[in-house]
mmCIF file of N, CA, C and O in Angstrom:
data_model
loop_
_atom_site.group_PDB
_atom_site.id
_atom_site.type_symbol
_atom_site.label_atom_id
_atom_site.label_comp_id
_atom_site.label_asym_id
_atom_site.label_seq_id
_atom_site.Cartn_x
_atom_site.Cartn_y
_atom_site.Cartn_z
ATOM 1 N N MET A 1 0.745 -13.864 -2.810
ATOM 2 C CA MET A 1 0.194 -12.746 -3.539
ATOM 3 C C MET A 1 -0.939 -13.254 -4.433
ATOM 4 O O MET A 1 -0.786 -14.239 -5.140
ATOM 5 N N LEU A 2 -2.033 -12.586 -4.374
ATOM 6 C CA LEU A 2 -3.159 -12.891 -5.245
ATOM 7 C C LEU A 2 -2.943 -12.180 -6.582
ATOM 8 O O LEU A 2 -2.647 -10.989 -6.623
ATOM 9 N N ILE A 3 -3.050 -12.918 -7.658
ATOM 10 C CA ILE A 3 -2.888 -12.331 -8.988
ATOM 11 C C ILE A 3 -4.192 -12.497 -9.748
ATOM 12 O O ILE A 3 -4.728 -13.607 -9.837
ATOM 13 N N LEU A 4 -4.718 -11.395 -10.259
ATOM 14 C CA LEU A 4 -5.986 -11.396 -10.968
ATOM 15 C C LEU A 4 -5.807 -10.842 -12.374
ATOM 16 O O LEU A 4 -4.932 -10.018 -12.612
ATOM 17 N N THR A 5 -6.629 -11.281 -13.268
ATOM 18 C CA THR A 5 -6.663 -10.717 -14.619
ATOM 19 C C THR A 5 -7.928 -9.879 -14.740
ATOM 20 O O THR A 5 -9.026 -10.337 -14.430
ATOM 21 N N ARG A 6 -7.773 -8.639 -15.167
ATOM 22 C CA ARG A 6 -8.902 -7.724 -15.336
ATOM 23 C C ARG A 6 -8.746 -6.999 -16.665
ATOM 24 O O ARG A 6 -7.644 -6.744 -17.122
ATOM 25 N N LYS A 7 -9.853 -6.628 -17.255
ATOM 26 C CA LYS A 7 -9.843 -5.841 -18.483
ATOM 27 C C LYS A 7 -10.131 -4.386 -18.136
ATOM 28 O O LYS A 7 -10.600 -4.080 -17.036
ATOM 29 N N VAL A 8 -9.878 -3.500 -19.096
ATOM 30 C CA VAL A 8 -10.176 -2.081 -18.890
ATOM 31 C C VAL A 8 -11.651 -1.932 -18.542
ATOM 32 O O VAL A 8 -12.519 -2.526 -19.187
ATOM 33 N N GLY A 9 -11.931 -1.183 -17.495
ATOM 34 C CA GLY A 9 -13.299 -0.953 -17.042
ATOM 35 C C GLY A 9 -13.731 -1.922 -15.959
ATOM 36 O O GLY A 9 -14.737 -1.690 -15.299
ATOM 37 N N GLU A 10 -12.983 -3.003 -15.770
ATOM 38 C CA GLU A 10 -13.312 -3.959 -14.707
ATOM 39 C C GLU A 10 -12.573 -3.549 -13.441
ATOM 40 O O GLU A 10 -11.577 -2.826 -13.478
ATOM 41 N N SER A 11 -13.053 -4.034 -12.321
ATOM 42 C CA SER A 11 -12.460 -3.628 -11.048
ATOM 43 C C SER A 11 -12.366 -4.802 -10.094
ATOM 44 O O SER A 11 -12.877 -5.885 -10.368
ATOM 45 N N ILE A 12 -11.702 -4.556 -8.997
ATOM 46 C CA ILE A 12 -11.669 -5.501 -7.883
ATOM 47 C C ILE A 12 -12.102 -4.748 -6.636
ATOM 48 O O ILE A 12 -12.038 -3.519 -6.580
ATOM 49 N N ARG A 13 -12.546 -5.472 -5.647
ATOM 50 C CA ARG A 13 -12.944 -4.889 -4.364
ATOM 51 C C ARG A 13 -12.021 -5.392 -3.281
ATOM 52 O O ARG A 13 -11.693 -6.577 -3.224
ATOM 53 N N ILE A 14 -11.631 -4.492 -2.410
ATOM 54 C CA ILE A 14 -10.870 -4.848 -1.211
ATOM 55 C C ILE A 14 -11.761 -4.462 -0.040
ATOM 56 O O ILE A 14 -11.962 -3.281 0.237
ATOM 57 N N GLY A 15 -12.314 -5.469 0.576
ATOM 58 C CA GLY A 15 -13.282 -5.205 1.641
ATOM 59 C C GLY A 15 -14.514 -4.529 1.058
ATOM 60 O O GLY A 15 -14.798 -4.613 -0.134
ATOM 61 N N ASP A 16 -15.258 -3.851 1.926
ATOM 62 C CA ASP A 16 -16.482 -3.176 1.493
ATOM 63 C C ASP A 16 -16.222 -1.769 0.970
ATOM 64 O O ASP A 16 -17.062 -1.195 0.283
ATOM 65 N N ASP A 17 -15.050 -1.217 1.287
ATOM 66 C CA ASP A 17 -14.843 0.210 1.071
ATOM 67 C C ASP A 17 -13.892 0.585 -0.058
ATOM 68 O O ASP A 17 -13.815 1.749 -0.422
ATOM 69 N N ILE A 18 -13.124 -0.361 -0.579
ATOM 70 C CA ILE A 18 -12.089 0.001 -1.548
ATOM 71 C C ILE A 18 -12.363 -0.682 -2.888
ATOM 72 O O ILE A 18 -12.565 -1.892 -2.949
ATOM 73 N N GLU A 19 -12.360 0.126 -3.946
ATOM 74 C CA GLU A 19 -12.523 -0.378 -5.301
ATOM 75 C C GLU A 19 -11.314 0.057 -6.123
ATOM 76 O O GLU A 19 -10.916 1.216 -6.092
ATOM 77 N N VAL A 20 -10.723 -0.885 -6.831
ATOM 78 C CA VAL A 20 -9.595 -0.600 -7.721
ATOM 79 C C VAL A 20 -10.035 -0.968 -9.127
ATOM 80 O O VAL A 20 -10.371 -2.123 -9.403
ATOM 81 N N MET A 21 -10.050 0.037 -10.032
ATOM 82 C CA MET A 21 -10.523 -0.180 -11.398
ATOM 83 C C MET A 21 -9.384 0.021 -12.393
ATOM 84 O O MET A 21 -8.593 0.954 -12.260
ATOM 85 N N VAL A 22 -9.311 -0.861 -13.374
ATOM 86 C CA VAL A 22 -8.362 -0.686 -14.474
ATOM 87 C C VAL A 22 -8.981 0.320 -15.433
ATOM 88 O O VAL A 22 -10.054 0.078 -15.992
ATOM 89 N N THR A 23 -8.320 1.478 -15.602
ATOM 90 C CA THR A 23 -8.877 2.516 -16.464
ATOM 91 C C THR A 23 -8.205 2.550 -17.833
ATOM 92 O O THR A 23 -8.802 3.031 -18.791
ATOM 93 N N ALA A 24 -6.965 2.046 -17.920
ATOM 94 C CA ALA A 24 -6.275 2.017 -19.211
ATOM 95 C C ALA A 24 -5.094 1.071 -19.153
ATOM 96 O O ALA A 24 -4.484 0.892 -18.103
ATOM 97 N N VAL A 25 -4.779 0.470 -20.278
ATOM 98 C CA VAL A 25 -3.582 -0.353 -20.429
ATOM 99 C C VAL A 25 -2.908 0.104 -21.705
ATOM 100 O O VAL A 25 -3.543 0.173 -22.761
ATOM 101 N N ASP A 26 -1.628 0.467 -21.590
ATOM 102 C CA ASP A 26 -0.892 0.955 -22.756
ATOM 103 C C ASP A 26 0.511 0.375 -22.700
ATOM 104 O O ASP A 26 1.282 0.722 -21.809
ATOM 105 N N GLN A 27 0.831 -0.503 -23.647
ATOM 106 C CA GLN A 27 2.124 -1.199 -23.686
ATOM 107 C C GLN A 27 2.406 -1.832 -22.328
ATOM 108 O O GLN A 27 1.703 -2.739 -21.942
ATOM 109 N N ASN A 28 3.384 -1.352 -21.564
ATOM 110 C CA ASN A 28 3.685 -1.990 -20.284
ATOM 111 C C ASN A 28 3.245 -1.147 -19.089
ATOM 112 O O ASN A 28 3.761 -1.291 -17.992
ATOM 113 N N LYS A 29 2.271 -0.280 -19.282
ATOM 114 C CA LYS A 29 1.747 0.534 -18.187
ATOM 115 C C LYS A 29 0.265 0.248 -17.983
ATOM 116 O O LYS A 29 -0.483 0.089 -18.954
ATOM 117 N N VAL A 30 -0.117 0.204 -16.723
ATOM 118 C CA VAL A 30 -1.521 0.016 -16.361
ATOM 119 C C VAL A 30 -1.944 1.231 -15.547
ATOM 120 O O VAL A 30 -1.256 1.631 -14.604
ATOM 121 N N ARG A 31 -3.045 1.836 -15.917
ATOM 122 C CA ARG A 31 -3.572 2.981 -15.164
ATOM 123 C C ARG A 31 -4.721 2.477 -14.306
ATOM 124 O O ARG A 31 -5.652 1.826 -14.813
ATOM 125 N N LEU A 32 -4.648 2.776 -13.009
ATOM 126 C CA LEU A 32 -5.645 2.303 -12.056
ATOM 127 C C LEU A 32 -6.380 3.481 -11.435
ATOM 128 O O LEU A 32 -5.781 4.509 -11.142
ATOM 129 N N GLY A 33 -7.654 3.307 -11.212
ATOM 130 C CA GLY A 33 -8.447 4.256 -10.443
ATOM 131 C C GLY A 33 -8.801 3.604 -9.120
ATOM 132 O O GLY A 33 -9.199 2.445 -9.086
ATOM 133 N N ILE A 34 -8.638 4.344 -8.038
ATOM 134 C CA ILE A 34 -8.867 3.783 -6.706
ATOM 135 C C ILE A 34 -9.908 4.625 -5.986
ATOM 136 O O ILE A 34 -9.746 5.841 -5.859
ATOM 137 N N ARG A 35 -10.967 3.974 -5.536
ATOM 138 C CA ARG A 35 -11.970 4.632 -4.686
ATOM 139 C C ARG A 35 -11.830 4.051 -3.300
ATOM 140 O O ARG A 35 -11.952 2.834 -3.109
ATOM 141 N N SER A 36 -11.563 4.932 -2.343
ATOM 142 C CA SER A 36 -11.447 4.480 -0.959
ATOM 143 C C SER A 36 -11.876 5.622 -0.050
ATOM 144 O O SER A 36 -11.857 6.784 -0.459
ATOM 145 N N PRO A 37 -12.237 5.308 1.173
ATOM 146 C CA PRO A 37 -12.575 6.365 2.121
ATOM 147 C C PRO A 37 -11.367 7.274 2.350
ATOM 148 O O PRO A 37 -10.222 6.835 2.254
ATOM 149 N N ARG A 38 -11.618 8.524 2.660
ATOM 150 C CA ARG A 38 -10.536 9.496 2.844
ATOM 151 C C ARG A 38 -9.590 9.113 3.970
ATOM 152 O O ARG A 38 -8.417 9.477 3.950
ATOM 153 N N HIS A 39 -10.086 8.378 4.959
ATOM 154 C CA HIS A 39 -9.223 8.048 6.096
ATOM 155 C C HIS A 39 -8.237 6.911 5.779
ATOM 156 O O HIS A 39 -7.387 6.601 6.600
ATOM 157 N N ILE A 40 -8.344 6.304 4.605
ATOM 158 C CA ILE A 40 -7.407 5.256 4.202
ATOM 159 C C ILE A 40 -6.427 5.860 3.203
ATOM 160 O O ILE A 40 -6.789 6.168 2.075
ATOM 161 N N PRO A 41 -5.171 6.028 3.617
ATOM 162 C CA PRO A 41 -4.205 6.620 2.697
ATOM 163 C C PRO A 41 -3.846 5.656 1.570
ATOM 164 O O PRO A 41 -3.747 4.448 1.782
ATOM 165 N N VAL A 42 -3.655 6.196 0.383
ATOM 166 C CA VAL A 42 -3.245 5.405 -0.784
ATOM 167 C C VAL A 42 -2.005 6.075 -1.364
ATOM 168 O O VAL A 42 -2.037 7.267 -1.669
ATOM 169 N N PHE A 43 -0.933 5.297 -1.467
ATOM 170 C CA PHE A 43 0.330 5.824 -1.986
ATOM 171 C C PHE A 43 0.893 4.895 -3.042
ATOM 172 O O PHE A 43 0.658 3.694 -3.006
ATOM 173 N N ARG A 44 1.698 5.440 -3.938
ATOM 174 C CA ARG A 44 2.545 4.595 -4.781
ATOM 175 C C ARG A 44 3.548 3.919 -3.850
ATOM 176 O O ARG A 44 3.957 4.505 -2.842
ATOM 177 N N GLU A 45 3.968 2.700 -4.201
ATOM 178 C CA GLU A 45 4.878 1.943 -3.341
ATOM 179 C C GLU A 45 6.139 2.728 -2.995
ATOM 180 O O GLU A 45 6.554 2.772 -1.837
ATOM 181 N N GLU A 46 6.752 3.370 -3.983
ATOM 182 C CA GLU A 46 8.007 4.075 -3.725
ATOM 183 C C GLU A 46 7.796 5.257 -2.776
ATOM 184 O O GLU A 46 8.659 5.551 -1.940
ATOM 185 N N ILE A 47 6.663 5.904 -2.857
ATOM 186 C CA ILE A 47 6.366 7.014 -1.945
ATOM 187 C C ILE A 47 6.113 6.474 -0.544
ATOM 188 O O ILE A 47 6.591 7.024 0.452
ATOM 189 N N TYR A 48 5.378 5.373 -0.452
ATOM 190 C CA TYR A 48 5.102 4.761 0.854
ATOM 191 C C TYR A 48 6.403 4.389 1.562
ATOM 192 O O TYR A 48 6.584 4.680 2.749
ATOM 193 N N ARG A 49 7.328 3.756 0.822
ATOM 194 C CA ARG A 49 8.622 3.359 1.416
ATOM 195 C C ARG A 49 9.414 4.584 1.876
ATOM 196 O O ARG A 49 10.058 4.559 2.918
ATOM 197 N N LYS A 50 9.379 5.657 1.092
ATOM 198 C CA LYS A 50 10.102 6.874 1.471
ATOM 199 C C LYS A 50 9.503 7.484 2.742
ATOM 200 O O LYS A 50 10.244 7.914 3.632
ATOM 201 N N ILE A 51 8.198 7.499 2.847
ATOM 202 C CA ILE A 51 7.545 8.016 4.055
ATOM 203 C C ILE A 51 7.939 7.174 5.260
ATOM 204 O O ILE A 51 8.272 7.709 6.324
ATOM 205 N N GLN A 52 7.932 5.844 5.100
ATOM 206 C CA GLN A 52 8.320 4.956 6.203
ATOM 207 C C GLN A 52 9.757 5.231 6.629
ATOM 208 O O GLN A 52 10.056 5.300 7.826
ATOM 209 N N GLU A 53 10.651 5.366 5.645
ATOM 210 C CA GLU A 53 12.060 5.615 5.956
ATOM 211 C C GLU A 53 12.229 6.951 6.681
ATOM 212 O O GLU A 53 12.963 7.045 7.670
ATOM 213 N N GLU A 54 11.537 7.975 6.213
ATOM 214 C CA GLU A 54 11.641 9.288 6.855
ATOM 215 C C GLU A 54 11.063 9.262 8.263
ATOM 216 O O GLU A 54 11.593 9.907 9.169
ATOM 217 N N ASN A 55 10.003 8.511 8.463
ATOM 218 C CA ASN A 55 9.438 8.378 9.811
ATOM 219 C C ASN A 55 10.422 7.680 10.753
ATOM 220 O O ASN A 55 10.575 8.083 11.906
ATOM 221 N N ARG A 56 11.098 6.647 10.228
ATOM 222 C CA ARG A 56 12.094 5.947 11.051
ATOM 223 C C ARG A 56 13.249 6.886 11.410
ATOM 224 O O ARG A 56 13.704 6.909 12.551
ATOM 225 N N GLU A 57 13.697 7.653 10.426
ATOM 226 C CA GLU A 57 14.783 8.590 10.686
ATOM 227 C C GLU A 57 14.369 9.658 11.695
ATOM 228 O O GLU A 57 15.154 10.068 12.533
ATOM 229 N N ALA A 58 13.123 10.082 11.620
ATOM 230 C CA ALA A 58 12.633 11.133 12.512
ATOM 231 C C ALA A 58 12.652 10.690 13.971
ATOM 232 O O ALA A 58 12.872 11.501 14.867
ATOM 233 N N VAL A 59 12.442 9.409 14.208
ATOM 234 C CA VAL A 59 12.459 8.917 15.586
ATOM 235 C C VAL A 59 13.775 8.222 15.926
ATOM 236 O O VAL A 59 13.922 7.660 16.998
ATOM 237 N N GLY A 60 14.731 8.251 14.987
ATOM 238 C CA GLY A 60 16.053 7.707 15.259
ATOM 239 C C GLY A 60 16.139 6.199 15.216
ATOM 240 O O GLY A 60 16.994 5.611 15.861
ATOM 241 N N LEU A 61 15.272 5.536 14.459
ATOM 242 C CA LEU A 61 15.297 4.086 14.354
ATOM 243 C C LEU A 61 15.996 3.662 13.064
ATOM 244 O O LEU A 61 15.938 4.349 12.066
ATOM 245 N N GLU A 62 16.641 2.510 13.111
ATOM 246 C CA GLU A 62 17.193 1.898 11.913
ATOM 247 C C GLU A 62 16.112 1.042 11.268
ATOM 248 O O GLU A 62 15.105 0.714 11.910
ATOM 249 N N ALA A 63 16.321 0.632 10.012
ATOM 250 C CA ALA A 63 15.310 -0.131 9.270
ATOM 251 C C ALA A 63 14.880 -1.399 10.003
ATOM 252 O O ALA A 63 13.710 -1.741 10.034
ATOM 253 N N GLY A 64 15.769 -2.116 10.639
ATOM 254 C CA GLY A 64 15.427 -3.366 11.321
ATOM 255 C C GLY A 64 14.828 -3.174 12.700
ATOM 256 O O GLY A 64 14.238 -4.095 13.264
ATOM 257 N N ASP A 65 14.997 -1.978 13.274
ATOM 258 C CA ASP A 65 14.501 -1.731 14.624
ATOM 259 C C ASP A 65 12.988 -1.877 14.724
ATOM 260 O O ASP A 65 12.482 -2.422 15.702
ATOM 261 N N LEU A 66 12.283 -1.385 13.738
ATOM 262 C CA LEU A 66 10.821 -1.462 13.776
ATOM 263 C C LEU A 66 10.359 -2.916 13.732
ATOM 264 O O LEU A 66 9.451 -3.311 14.470
ATOM 265 N N ASP A 67 10.991 -3.722 12.888
ATOM 266 C CA ASP A 67 10.636 -5.147 12.830
ATOM 267 C C ASP A 67 10.891 -5.814 14.182
ATOM 268 O O ASP A 67 10.090 -6.624 14.637
ATOM 269 N N GLU A 68 12.014 -5.465 14.809
ATOM 270 C CA GLU A 68 12.332 -6.040 16.117
ATOM 271 C C GLU A 68 11.297 -5.617 17.161
ATOM 272 O O GLU A 68 10.837 -6.430 17.961
ATOM 273 N N MET A 69 10.899 -4.348 17.128
ATOM 274 C CA MET A 69 9.884 -3.869 18.076
ATOM 275 C C MET A 69 8.557 -4.596 17.868
ATOM 276 O O MET A 69 7.876 -4.969 18.830
ATOM 277 N N LEU A 70 8.197 -4.804 16.586
ATOM 278 C CA LEU A 70 6.935 -5.490 16.298
ATOM 279 C C LEU A 70 6.981 -6.941 16.765
ATOM 280 O O LEU A 70 5.993 -7.459 17.296
ATOM 281 N N SER A 71 8.123 -7.608 16.595
ATOM 282 C CA SER A 71 8.212 -8.999 17.046
ATOM 283 C C SER A 71 8.168 -9.075 18.559
ATOM 284 O O SER A 71 7.561 -9.978 19.138
ATOM 285 N N GLN A 72 8.786 -8.110 19.245
ATOM 286 C CA GLN A 72 8.716 -8.081 20.709
ATOM 287 C C GLN A 72 7.278 -7.835 21.168
ATOM 288 O O GLN A 72 6.822 -8.449 22.137
ATOM 289 N N TYR A 73 6.582 -6.969 20.469
ATOM 290 C CA TYR A 73 5.190 -6.693 20.814
ATOM 291 C C TYR A 73 4.337 -7.944 20.617
ATOM 292 O O TYR A 73 3.500 -8.272 21.453
ATOM 293 N N ALA A 74 4.580 -8.662 19.512
ATOM 294 C CA ALA A 74 3.809 -9.876 19.226
ATOM 295 C C ALA A 74 4.056 -10.951 20.278
ATOM 296 O O ALA A 74 3.147 -11.697 20.647
ATOM 297 N N GLU A 75 5.300 -11.029 20.787
ATOM 298 C CA GLU A 75 5.621 -12.022 21.811
ATOM 299 C C GLU A 75 4.894 -11.737 23.122
ATOM 300 O O GLU A 75 4.587 -12.645 23.874
ATOM 301 N N ARG A 76 4.641 -10.477 23.406
ATOM 302 C CA ARG A 76 3.955 -10.109 24.653
ATOM 303 C C ARG A 76 2.492 -10.521 24.653
ATOM 304 O O ARG A 76 1.905 -10.735 25.689
ATOM 305 N N LYS A 77 1.889 -10.596 23.447
ATOM 306 C CA LYS A 77 0.458 -10.936 23.372
ATOM 307 C C LYS A 77 0.198 -12.349 23.706
ATOM 308 O O LYS A 77 0.718 -13.261 23.775
#
């Protein structure tokens, strides 16, 4: 994991298209502003995990099944 120190108003770039700016720091909370193209979804981690879990349930997969499918796919390449 890359760990960076930034002050309010400073930002980081992820590739050419994504900018993450620190907009406020208050006690133990950091407020971030994210600029990214509309086709790149941005979620809070807990929401992202819930979406992944619901997608797995929708297709009848268990949590480990997707990892197993990905490893099988990687072995074929």
